[in-house]
Amino acid sequence: MKLYNIKENDQKVNFEEAVRTGLGRNQGLFFPADLPRFEDIDALLEMDLTTRSTEILSALIGDEIPKARLAEMVTAAFDFEAPVKPVTENISALELFHGPTLAFKDFGGRFMAQCLKQLSDGEKITILTATSGDTGAAVAHAFAGIDNINVVVMYPKGKISHLQEQLFCTLGGNIHTLAVEGTFDDCQAMVKHAFDQAELRKTVGLNSANSINISRLMAQICYYFEAVAQVPKDKRDELVISVPSGNFGNLTAGVLARAMGLPIKRFIAATNANDTVPRYLETGEWSPKATIPTISNAMDVSAPNNWPRIEELVRRNEFSWDDLSSDRATDEETAQMLKAMHAHGYVCEPHGAIAFGALEKSLQEGEHGLFLCTAHPAKFIESVEGILEIKLDLPKALADVAEKENLSDTIPAEFSHVEAKLRSL
Ligand SMILES: *Cc1c(COP(=O)(O)O)cnc(C)c1O
């Protein structure tokens, strides 16, 4: 597989280097030089999830990982399902929360862990990642107990849900968690800053498991195919997919899937009040504001780091702005959507509800809508129970950690504290 740095095009790397280094020079994202295009999509859609995903990832990665080995990695990573469930007559939910940490981030986190295990040759690796709530848990669980790999997760203190926090701050061992007195964007900026320190980067073997890592995005491409495979054939040509968006990794993966031949008519990018992208699509002006805390906290991102990849797909004529619209919702609108969905007999959580709402407003006669349900409702139990006035059962994964001790260190949003932690491992 050949990839290049979007900012400095002369930096070219293979899959192994892209996965191991995460981010290119000058904080440039890596991007595939060529995308495979599947001609016989129907045949692909007939396959089961792991067989099909192996085909897709093998076409992308090429001979750097033998196909038989790749099949084992995919089987180990995607050991849970992604069902499509009807919500209304013309709208269905793609449930991506059946993995061990109950959010779609398990797909990317678990595949990335498989890739790093396969590609590293025993040297020390430190994974530094910022989380707005769900990446931390997915990455921490995927890497817990792996030799030679330390994981440092930063998150905005007090701005993620209690159960989100319990899922990754109670593991210990090679998993280290930092509660940062700041926003998710502060955390993300410190990850980028760490990558700019060449000596530090080398000394601690720095890697990032954020959605800037191409292996995560590649894993996510696979569930778009899984979704379309479950949509009845006569609706496939009129399919509109709504993506609850924060860092825009999820949407990027969908656009990549479409560029590889998957029939998706158009996309909707749905955000909360952190609406840098909707404002950009309306005005052409890129002007991130201060991050606003919302009940859909995993999307509290005002400087989405995957956006340059969408721009790159447009620049390469593999995507058109005509096929993307956007919408945003306030917390109040999110609550209304949750109630509307509940009236249809579907219990959702705030992120999925925002995507559902955007779809309801935008869907035209004859179109079929699919929205991504990115987390299990119980992960946002306080909001969901409060708004819907119902009681939710805690799934076992959450019940097991609810009362455990939180092992995080609290730090101010200053890089020196992060650096000290990294050097101490
Ligand atoms: C991370 C996350 C999102 C946002 O996904 P991006 O790929 O960052 O746009 C949406 N919902 C949930 C529940 C998440 O954890």
Short mmCIF file of C-alpha atoms and ligand atoms in Angstrom, two decimals:
data_model
loop_
_atom_site.label_atom_id
_atom_site.label_comp_id
_atom_site.label_asym_id
_atom_site.label_seq_id
_atom_site.Cartn_x
_atom_site.Cartn_y
_atom_site.Cartn_z
CA MET A 1 0.00 0.00 0.00
CA LYS A 2 1.27 3.45 -0.89
CA LEU A 3 0.27 6.52 1.10
CA TYR A 4 1.38 10.14 0.99
CA ASN A 5 1.35 13.05 3.41
CA ILE A 6 -1.49 15.43 2.49
CA LYS A 7 0.53 18.46 3.61
CA GLU A 8 3.93 17.47 2.24
CA ASN A 9 3.21 15.31 -0.76
CA ASP A 10 6.80 14.21 -1.23
CA GLN A 11 6.62 12.20 2.01
CA LYS A 12 5.56 8.73 0.85
CA VAL A 13 5.14 5.77 3.16
CA ASN A 14 3.88 2.20 3.09
CA PHE A 15 1.09 0.84 5.31
CA GLU A 16 3.49 -0.28 8.03
CA GLU A 17 5.07 3.16 8.36
CA ALA A 18 1.72 4.93 8.23
CA VAL A 19 0.36 2.76 11.05
CA ARG A 20 3.52 2.96 13.14
CA THR A 21 4.04 6.70 12.87
CA GLY A 22 0.39 7.78 12.78
CA LEU A 23 1.03 11.30 11.58
CA GLY A 24 3.35 12.64 8.88
CA ARG A 25 5.74 15.61 8.79
CA ASN A 26 4.31 18.99 9.67
CA GLN A 27 1.32 17.18 11.25
CA GLY A 28 0.17 16.07 7.80
CA LEU A 29 -2.29 13.17 7.56
CA PHE A 30 -1.44 10.10 5.50
CA PHE A 31 -3.73 9.25 2.63
CA PRO A 32 -3.88 6.28 0.22
CA ALA A 33 -2.31 7.12 -3.16
CA ASP A 34 -4.77 4.83 -4.98
CA LEU A 35 -8.10 3.48 -3.88
CA PRO A 36 -9.11 0.04 -5.13
CA ARG A 37 -12.48 0.02 -6.88
CA PHE A 38 -14.72 -3.02 -6.62
CA GLU A 39 -16.59 -3.78 -9.80
CA ASP A 40 -18.77 -6.62 -8.51
CA ILE A 41 -20.22 -5.00 -5.42
CA ASP A 42 -23.15 -7.44 -5.25
CA ALA A 43 -20.80 -10.40 -4.89
CA LEU A 44 -18.96 -8.60 -2.12
CA LEU A 45 -22.20 -7.80 -0.34
CA GLU A 46 -23.17 -11.48 -0.37
CA MET A 47 -20.20 -12.37 1.86
CA ASP A 48 -20.19 -12.47 5.65
CA LEU A 49 -18.60 -9.61 7.62
CA THR A 50 -15.15 -11.11 8.18
CA THR A 51 -14.74 -12.61 4.69
CA ARG A 52 -15.85 -9.36 3.05
CA SER A 53 -13.77 -7.19 5.37
CA THR A 54 -10.69 -9.29 4.63
CA GLU A 55 -11.29 -8.73 0.88
CA ILE A 56 -11.65 -4.97 1.35
CA LEU A 57 -8.65 -4.56 3.62
CA SER A 58 -6.52 -6.84 1.50
CA ALA A 59 -7.32 -4.77 -1.61
CA LEU A 60 -6.21 -1.68 0.30
CA ILE A 61 -3.14 -3.04 2.10
CA GLY A 62 -1.80 -5.24 -0.71
CA ASP A 63 1.06 -7.65 -0.08
CA GLU A 64 2.39 -6.06 3.11
CA ILE A 65 0.28 -8.47 5.16
CA PRO A 66 -0.40 -11.97 3.77
CA LYS A 67 -4.12 -12.45 3.18
CA ALA A 68 -4.38 -15.51 5.44
CA ARG A 69 -2.80 -13.54 8.29
CA LEU A 70 -5.08 -10.58 7.58
CA ALA A 71 -8.09 -12.87 7.81
CA GLU A 72 -6.98 -13.92 11.31
CA MET A 73 -6.53 -10.29 12.34
CA VAL A 74 -9.98 -9.35 11.05
CA THR A 75 -11.57 -12.33 12.78
CA ALA A 76 -9.95 -11.36 16.07
CA ALA A 77 -10.82 -7.65 15.74
CA PHE A 78 -14.40 -7.84 14.48
CA ASP A 79 -15.76 -10.49 16.81
CA PHE A 80 -19.12 -8.79 17.26
CA GLU A 81 -21.94 -7.85 14.94
CA ALA A 82 -23.22 -4.60 13.38
CA PRO A 83 -26.95 -5.11 12.81
CA VAL A 84 -29.26 -2.75 10.91
CA LYS A 85 -32.56 -2.20 12.78
CA PRO A 86 -35.67 -0.46 11.45
CA VAL A 87 -36.75 2.67 13.36
CA THR A 88 -39.40 4.18 11.07
CA GLU A 89 -40.79 3.09 7.72
CA ASN A 90 -37.96 4.68 5.74
CA ILE A 91 -35.21 5.09 8.35
CA SER A 92 -33.01 2.39 9.88
CA ALA A 93 -30.22 2.38 12.44
CA LEU A 94 -26.81 0.80 11.92
CA GLU A 95 -25.91 -0.32 15.44
CA LEU A 96 -22.18 -0.09 15.90
CA PHE A 97 -22.11 -0.55 19.66
CA HIS A 98 -22.00 -4.32 20.15
CA GLY A 99 -18.25 -4.48 20.82
CA PRO A 100 -16.55 -4.73 24.22
CA THR A 101 -16.65 -0.98 25.00
CA LEU A 102 -20.10 -0.39 23.49
CA ALA A 103 -19.17 2.22 20.86
CA PHE A 104 -18.16 2.12 17.19
CA LYS A 105 -14.61 2.98 18.20
CA ASP A 106 -14.10 -0.74 18.98
CA PHE A 107 -13.87 -1.46 15.24
CA GLY A 108 -10.95 0.90 14.66
CA GLY A 109 -9.25 0.40 18.01
CA ARG A 110 -9.26 -3.37 17.82
CA PHE A 111 -8.07 -3.54 14.21
CA MET A 112 -5.32 -1.02 14.93
CA ALA A 113 -4.12 -3.13 17.88
CA GLN A 114 -3.95 -6.16 15.57
CA CYS A 115 -1.97 -4.14 13.02
CA LEU A 116 0.56 -2.82 15.53
CA LYS A 117 1.07 -6.28 17.00
CA GLN A 118 1.66 -7.65 13.50
CA LEU A 119 3.94 -4.84 12.33
CA SER A 120 6.07 -4.03 15.38
CA ASP A 121 9.22 -6.01 16.02
CA GLY A 122 9.32 -5.89 19.78
CA GLU A 123 10.59 -2.34 20.26
CA LYS A 124 8.95 -0.08 22.81
CA ILE A 125 5.80 1.70 21.67
CA THR A 126 3.90 4.41 23.52
CA ILE A 127 0.44 5.18 22.29
CA LEU A 128 -0.66 8.69 23.10
CA THR A 129 -4.26 9.43 22.42
CA ALA A 130 -6.84 12.08 23.21
CA THR A 131 -10.42 11.04 23.75
CA SER A 132 -13.72 12.85 23.79
CA GLY A 133 -15.08 9.79 25.59
CA ASP A 134 -15.17 6.61 23.53
CA THR A 135 -11.81 6.28 21.77
CA GLY A 136 -10.07 6.03 25.13
CA ALA A 137 -12.04 2.99 26.17
CA ALA A 138 -11.79 1.24 22.81
CA VAL A 139 -8.03 1.78 22.55
CA ALA A 140 -7.35 0.98 26.20
CA HIS A 141 -9.28 -2.30 25.97
CA ALA A 142 -7.74 -3.25 22.65
CA PHE A 143 -4.19 -2.75 23.96
CA ALA A 144 -4.54 -3.77 27.62
CA GLY A 145 -1.92 -6.31 28.63
CA ILE A 146 0.06 -6.23 25.35
CA ASP A 147 3.84 -6.45 25.97
CA ASN A 148 6.05 -3.51 24.97
CA ILE A 149 3.11 -1.18 24.42
CA ASN A 150 2.16 1.54 26.89
CA VAL A 151 -1.01 3.54 26.35
CA VAL A 152 -1.50 7.10 27.62
CA VAL A 153 -5.02 8.45 27.26
CA MET A 154 -5.88 12.11 27.85
CA TYR A 155 -9.44 13.28 28.31
CA PRO A 156 -11.15 16.51 29.37
CA LYS A 157 -11.81 16.17 33.10
CA GLY A 158 -15.50 16.31 33.98
CA LYS A 159 -16.58 16.50 30.34
CA ILE A 160 -17.17 12.83 29.63
CA SER A 161 -19.85 10.62 31.10
CA HIS A 162 -19.09 8.77 34.35
CA LEU A 163 -19.47 5.34 32.76
CA GLN A 164 -17.35 6.33 29.75
CA GLU A 165 -14.62 7.28 32.23
CA GLN A 166 -14.97 4.12 34.33
CA LEU A 167 -14.50 1.96 31.24
CA PHE A 168 -10.90 3.01 30.65
CA CYS A 169 -9.64 4.70 33.83
CA THR A 170 -9.91 1.57 35.97
CA LEU A 171 -7.73 -0.82 33.95
CA GLY A 172 -4.22 -0.04 35.26
CA GLY A 173 -1.20 -2.07 34.06
CA ASN A 174 0.03 -0.67 30.75
CA ILE A 175 -2.94 1.72 30.51
CA HIS A 176 -2.29 5.21 31.92
CA THR A 177 -4.98 7.89 32.01
CA LEU A 178 -4.66 11.66 32.39
CA ALA A 179 -7.67 13.79 33.36
CA VAL A 180 -6.84 17.15 31.75
CA GLU A 181 -8.25 20.38 33.17
CA GLY A 182 -9.30 21.65 29.75
CA THR A 183 -11.28 20.70 26.63
CA PHE A 184 -10.95 17.83 24.16
CA ASP A 185 -9.40 20.25 21.69
CA ASP A 186 -6.71 21.06 24.31
CA CYS A 187 -6.00 17.33 24.61
CA GLN A 188 -5.86 16.90 20.85
CA ALA A 189 -3.51 19.88 20.52
CA MET A 190 -1.13 18.31 23.07
CA VAL A 191 -1.08 15.05 21.11
CA LYS A 192 -0.14 16.96 17.97
CA HIS A 193 2.48 18.92 19.90
CA ALA A 194 4.05 15.69 21.19
CA PHE A 195 4.35 14.47 17.61
CA ASP A 196 6.28 17.62 16.72
CA GLN A 197 9.04 16.78 19.22
CA ALA A 198 11.34 14.60 17.12
CA GLU A 199 13.55 13.49 20.02
CA LEU A 200 10.65 12.65 22.33
CA ARG A 201 8.83 10.88 19.54
CA LYS A 202 11.80 8.63 18.94
CA THR A 203 12.78 8.06 22.57
CA VAL A 204 9.37 6.83 23.68
CA GLY A 205 8.34 5.27 20.35
CA LEU A 206 5.35 7.54 20.08
CA ASN A 207 2.25 6.49 18.18
CA SER A 208 -1.28 7.76 18.15
CA ALA A 209 -4.43 5.72 18.12
CA ASN A 210 -6.63 8.67 17.23
CA SER A 211 -8.68 8.52 14.09
CA ILE A 212 -5.72 10.13 12.34
CA ASN A 213 -4.25 6.61 12.26
CA ILE A 214 -5.12 5.21 8.86
CA SER A 215 -5.64 1.66 10.17
CA ARG A 216 -8.62 2.85 12.20
CA LEU A 217 -10.27 4.48 9.23
CA MET A 218 -9.70 1.41 7.09
CA ALA A 219 -11.47 -0.77 9.65
CA GLN A 220 -14.40 1.62 9.62
CA ILE A 221 -14.80 1.38 5.84
CA CYS A 222 -15.81 -2.24 6.41
CA TYR A 223 -18.99 -1.53 8.38
CA TYR A 224 -20.38 0.71 5.66
CA PHE A 225 -20.30 -2.33 3.38
CA GLU A 226 -21.89 -4.38 6.18
CA ALA A 227 -24.65 -1.79 6.45
CA VAL A 228 -25.45 -1.71 2.74
CA ALA A 229 -25.42 -5.52 2.67
CA GLN A 230 -28.36 -5.46 5.09
CA VAL A 231 -30.39 -2.88 3.15
CA PRO A 232 -32.90 -4.49 0.75
CA LYS A 233 -31.59 -4.47 -2.84
CA ASP A 234 -34.37 -2.26 -4.19
CA LYS A 235 -33.46 0.49 -1.73
CA ARG A 236 -29.70 0.47 -2.24
CA ASP A 237 -29.66 3.06 -5.01
CA GLU A 238 -31.55 5.59 -2.93
CA LEU A 239 -29.57 5.24 0.26
CA VAL A 240 -28.79 8.35 2.32
CA ILE A 241 -26.43 7.90 5.27
CA SER A 242 -26.38 10.30 8.21
CA VAL A 243 -23.23 10.35 10.33
CA PRO A 244 -23.03 11.86 13.82
CA SER A 245 -19.73 13.69 13.54
CA GLY A 246 -17.01 15.02 15.82
CA ASN A 247 -13.57 14.44 14.37
CA PHE A 248 -15.06 13.30 11.06
CA GLY A 249 -13.25 9.97 10.94
CA ASN A 250 -16.53 8.14 10.60
CA LEU A 251 -17.69 10.26 7.69
CA THR A 252 -14.28 9.97 6.01
CA ALA A 253 -14.53 6.18 6.17
CA GLY A 254 -17.99 6.33 4.56
CA VAL A 255 -16.80 8.58 1.77
CA LEU A 256 -13.85 6.24 1.18
CA ALA A 257 -16.24 3.26 1.00
CA ARG A 258 -18.29 5.10 -1.61
CA ALA A 259 -15.16 6.00 -3.60
CA MET A 260 -14.37 2.25 -3.63
CA GLY A 261 -17.70 1.57 -5.35
CA LEU A 262 -20.23 1.17 -2.55
CA PRO A 263 -23.61 2.53 -3.67
CA ILE A 264 -24.45 5.42 -1.34
CA LYS A 265 -26.49 8.24 -2.84
CA ARG A 266 -25.41 10.98 -0.46
CA PHE A 267 -24.21 11.72 3.07
CA ILE A 268 -25.34 13.99 5.87
CA ALA A 269 -22.81 15.23 8.41
CA ALA A 270 -24.70 15.81 11.65
CA THR A 271 -23.07 17.78 14.46
CA ASN A 272 -24.07 19.24 17.79
CA ALA A 273 -23.52 22.93 18.64
CA ASN A 274 -19.86 22.48 17.70
CA ASP A 275 -20.70 23.21 14.09
CA THR A 276 -17.44 24.21 12.42
CA VAL A 277 -18.21 21.97 9.42
CA PRO A 278 -21.86 23.00 8.86
CA ARG A 279 -20.78 26.65 9.00
CA TYR A 280 -17.93 25.91 6.61
CA LEU A 281 -20.24 24.19 4.11
CA GLU A 282 -22.65 27.13 4.29
CA THR A 283 -20.17 30.01 4.14
CA GLY A 284 -16.89 28.58 2.83
CA GLU A 285 -15.18 29.92 5.93
CA TRP A 286 -13.23 27.64 8.27
CA SER A 287 -13.49 29.24 11.68
CA PRO A 288 -13.43 26.89 14.68
CA LYS A 289 -14.84 28.47 17.84
CA ALA A 290 -14.22 27.56 21.47
CA THR A 291 -15.57 24.06 22.16
CA ILE A 292 -19.04 23.97 23.71
CA PRO A 293 -19.90 21.11 26.10
CA THR A 294 -23.05 19.21 25.07
CA ILE A 295 -24.92 16.02 25.98
CA SER A 296 -23.41 14.41 22.87
CA ASN A 297 -19.94 14.91 24.33
CA ALA A 298 -18.08 12.55 21.98
CA MET A 299 -18.81 15.14 19.28
CA ASP A 300 -17.61 18.14 21.29
CA VAL A 301 -14.90 18.89 18.76
CA SER A 302 -14.48 22.25 17.10
CA ALA A 303 -11.30 21.55 15.14
CA PRO A 304 -12.04 18.16 13.52
CA ASN A 305 -8.76 16.56 12.56
CA ASN A 306 -9.99 14.30 9.75
CA TRP A 307 -11.49 17.10 7.68
CA PRO A 308 -8.40 17.51 5.42
CA ARG A 309 -9.00 13.95 4.20
CA ILE A 310 -12.52 14.83 3.01
CA GLU A 311 -11.08 17.90 1.26
CA GLU A 312 -8.46 15.68 -0.35
CA LEU A 313 -11.12 13.30 -1.72
CA VAL A 314 -12.91 16.27 -3.25
CA ARG A 315 -9.67 17.66 -4.68
CA ARG A 316 -9.00 14.26 -6.29
CA ASN A 317 -12.52 14.20 -7.77
CA GLU A 318 -13.40 11.10 -5.79
CA PHE A 319 -16.11 12.96 -3.91
CA SER A 320 -18.28 15.98 -4.63
CA TRP A 321 -19.62 18.60 -2.24
CA ASP A 322 -22.99 18.06 -3.98
CA ASP A 323 -23.22 14.70 -2.22
CA LEU A 324 -22.76 16.07 1.28
CA SER A 325 -25.09 18.20 3.34
CA SER A 326 -24.88 19.02 7.01
CA ASP A 327 -27.00 19.91 9.98
CA ARG A 328 -26.54 20.69 13.65
CA ALA A 329 -28.69 20.20 16.74
CA THR A 330 -28.89 21.92 20.10
CA ASP A 331 -29.17 19.83 23.26
CA GLU A 332 -32.86 20.63 23.37
CA GLU A 333 -33.39 19.40 19.82
CA THR A 334 -31.35 16.29 20.66
CA ALA A 335 -33.67 15.56 23.58
CA GLN A 336 -36.72 16.00 21.33
CA MET A 337 -35.24 13.56 18.84
CA LEU A 338 -34.59 10.99 21.56
CA LYS A 339 -38.25 11.27 22.55
CA ALA A 340 -39.46 11.01 18.96
CA MET A 341 -37.40 7.86 18.48
CA HIS A 342 -38.66 6.42 21.75
CA ALA A 343 -42.21 6.96 20.48
CA HIS A 344 -41.23 4.71 17.54
CA GLY A 345 -40.12 2.09 20.09
CA TYR A 346 -36.39 2.73 19.69
CA VAL A 347 -34.19 3.73 22.62
CA CYS A 348 -31.19 5.66 21.32
CA GLU A 349 -28.53 7.91 22.87
CA PRO A 350 -27.73 11.55 22.04
CA HIS A 351 -25.18 11.03 19.20
CA GLY A 352 -27.35 8.67 17.19
CA ALA A 353 -30.38 10.86 17.88
CA ILE A 354 -28.68 13.86 16.25
CA ALA A 355 -28.00 11.82 13.12
CA PHE A 356 -31.59 10.55 13.09
CA GLY A 357 -32.92 14.10 13.39
CA ALA A 358 -30.81 15.37 10.50
CA LEU A 359 -32.07 12.50 8.38
CA GLU A 360 -35.73 13.11 9.17
CA LYS A 361 -35.42 16.72 8.07
CA SER A 362 -33.52 15.99 4.89
CA LEU A 363 -35.00 12.76 3.51
CA GLN A 364 -36.82 13.11 0.16
CA GLU A 365 -39.64 10.98 -1.26
CA GLY A 366 -38.28 7.64 -2.43
CA GLU A 367 -35.04 7.82 -0.46
CA HIS A 368 -34.11 5.36 2.27
CA GLY A 369 -32.27 6.70 5.32
CA LEU A 370 -29.68 4.99 7.46
CA PHE A 371 -28.05 6.61 10.46
CA LEU A 372 -25.08 5.45 12.47
CA CYS A 373 -25.81 4.52 16.08
CA THR A 374 -22.38 5.10 17.50
CA ALA A 375 -22.80 4.14 21.17
CA HIS A 376 -24.97 2.00 23.43
CA PRO A 377 -27.67 4.08 25.20
CA ALA A 378 -26.44 2.90 28.62
CA LYS A 379 -23.12 4.65 28.02
CA PHE A 380 -25.07 7.90 28.36
CA ILE A 381 -27.40 6.60 31.02
CA GLU A 382 -27.82 9.93 32.90
CA SER A 383 -29.03 11.78 29.79
CA VAL A 384 -31.10 8.98 28.36
CA GLU A 385 -32.90 8.09 31.61
CA GLY A 386 -33.45 11.77 32.44
CA ILE A 387 -34.88 12.70 29.05
CA LEU A 388 -36.97 9.59 28.41
CA GLU A 389 -37.99 9.05 32.04
CA ILE A 390 -37.22 5.35 31.81
CA LYS A 391 -34.85 2.97 33.58
CA LEU A 392 -32.09 1.29 31.57
CA ASP A 393 -30.37 -1.95 32.46
CA LEU A 394 -26.60 -1.69 32.57
CA PRO A 395 -24.93 -4.10 30.14
CA LYS A 396 -22.39 -6.35 31.86
CA ALA A 397 -19.38 -4.44 30.47
CA LEU A 398 -20.57 -1.31 32.28
CA ALA A 399 -21.91 -2.95 35.44
CA ASP A 400 -18.51 -4.59 35.97
CA VAL A 401 -16.64 -1.26 36.07
CA ALA A 402 -19.24 1.09 37.55
CA GLU A 403 -17.85 0.98 41.11
CA LYS A 404 -14.15 0.43 40.45
CA GLU A 405 -11.44 2.88 41.54
CA ASN A 406 -10.53 5.60 39.04
CA LEU A 407 -6.73 5.47 38.56
CA SER A 408 -6.33 8.72 36.56
CA ASP A 409 -3.84 11.50 37.35
CA THR A 410 -5.30 14.99 37.06
CA ILE A 411 -3.09 17.49 35.20
CA PRO A 412 -3.43 21.09 33.96
CA ALA A 413 -3.64 21.49 30.16
CA GLU A 414 0.12 22.06 29.90
CA PHE A 415 2.35 19.94 27.73
CA SER A 416 5.18 19.61 30.29
CA HIS A 417 2.95 17.35 32.39
CA VAL A 418 2.23 15.09 29.44
CA GLU A 419 5.90 14.95 28.52
CA ALA A 420 6.88 14.01 32.08
CA LYS A 421 4.38 11.15 32.02
CA LEU A 422 5.61 9.88 28.66
CA ARG A 423 9.26 9.90 29.77
CA SER A 424 8.45 8.12 33.03
CA LEU A 425 7.11 4.97 31.38
C1 LIG B 1 -16.29 9.42 18.44
C2 LIG B 1 -17.76 9.44 18.44
C3 LIG B 1 -18.47 10.16 17.47
C4 LIG B 1 -17.79 11.02 16.45
O1 LIG B 1 -17.11 10.27 15.48
P1 LIG B 1 -16.00 10.95 14.56
O2 LIG B 1 -15.44 9.85 13.75
O3 LIG B 1 -15.00 11.55 15.51
O4 LIG B 1 -16.68 11.99 13.76
C5 LIG B 1 -19.85 10.07 17.48
N1 LIG B 1 -20.51 9.36 18.41
C6 LIG B 1 -19.86 8.67 19.37
C7 LIG B 1 -20.65 7.92 20.38
C8 LIG B 1 -18.46 8.68 19.42
O5 LIG B 1 -17.82 8.00 20.36
#
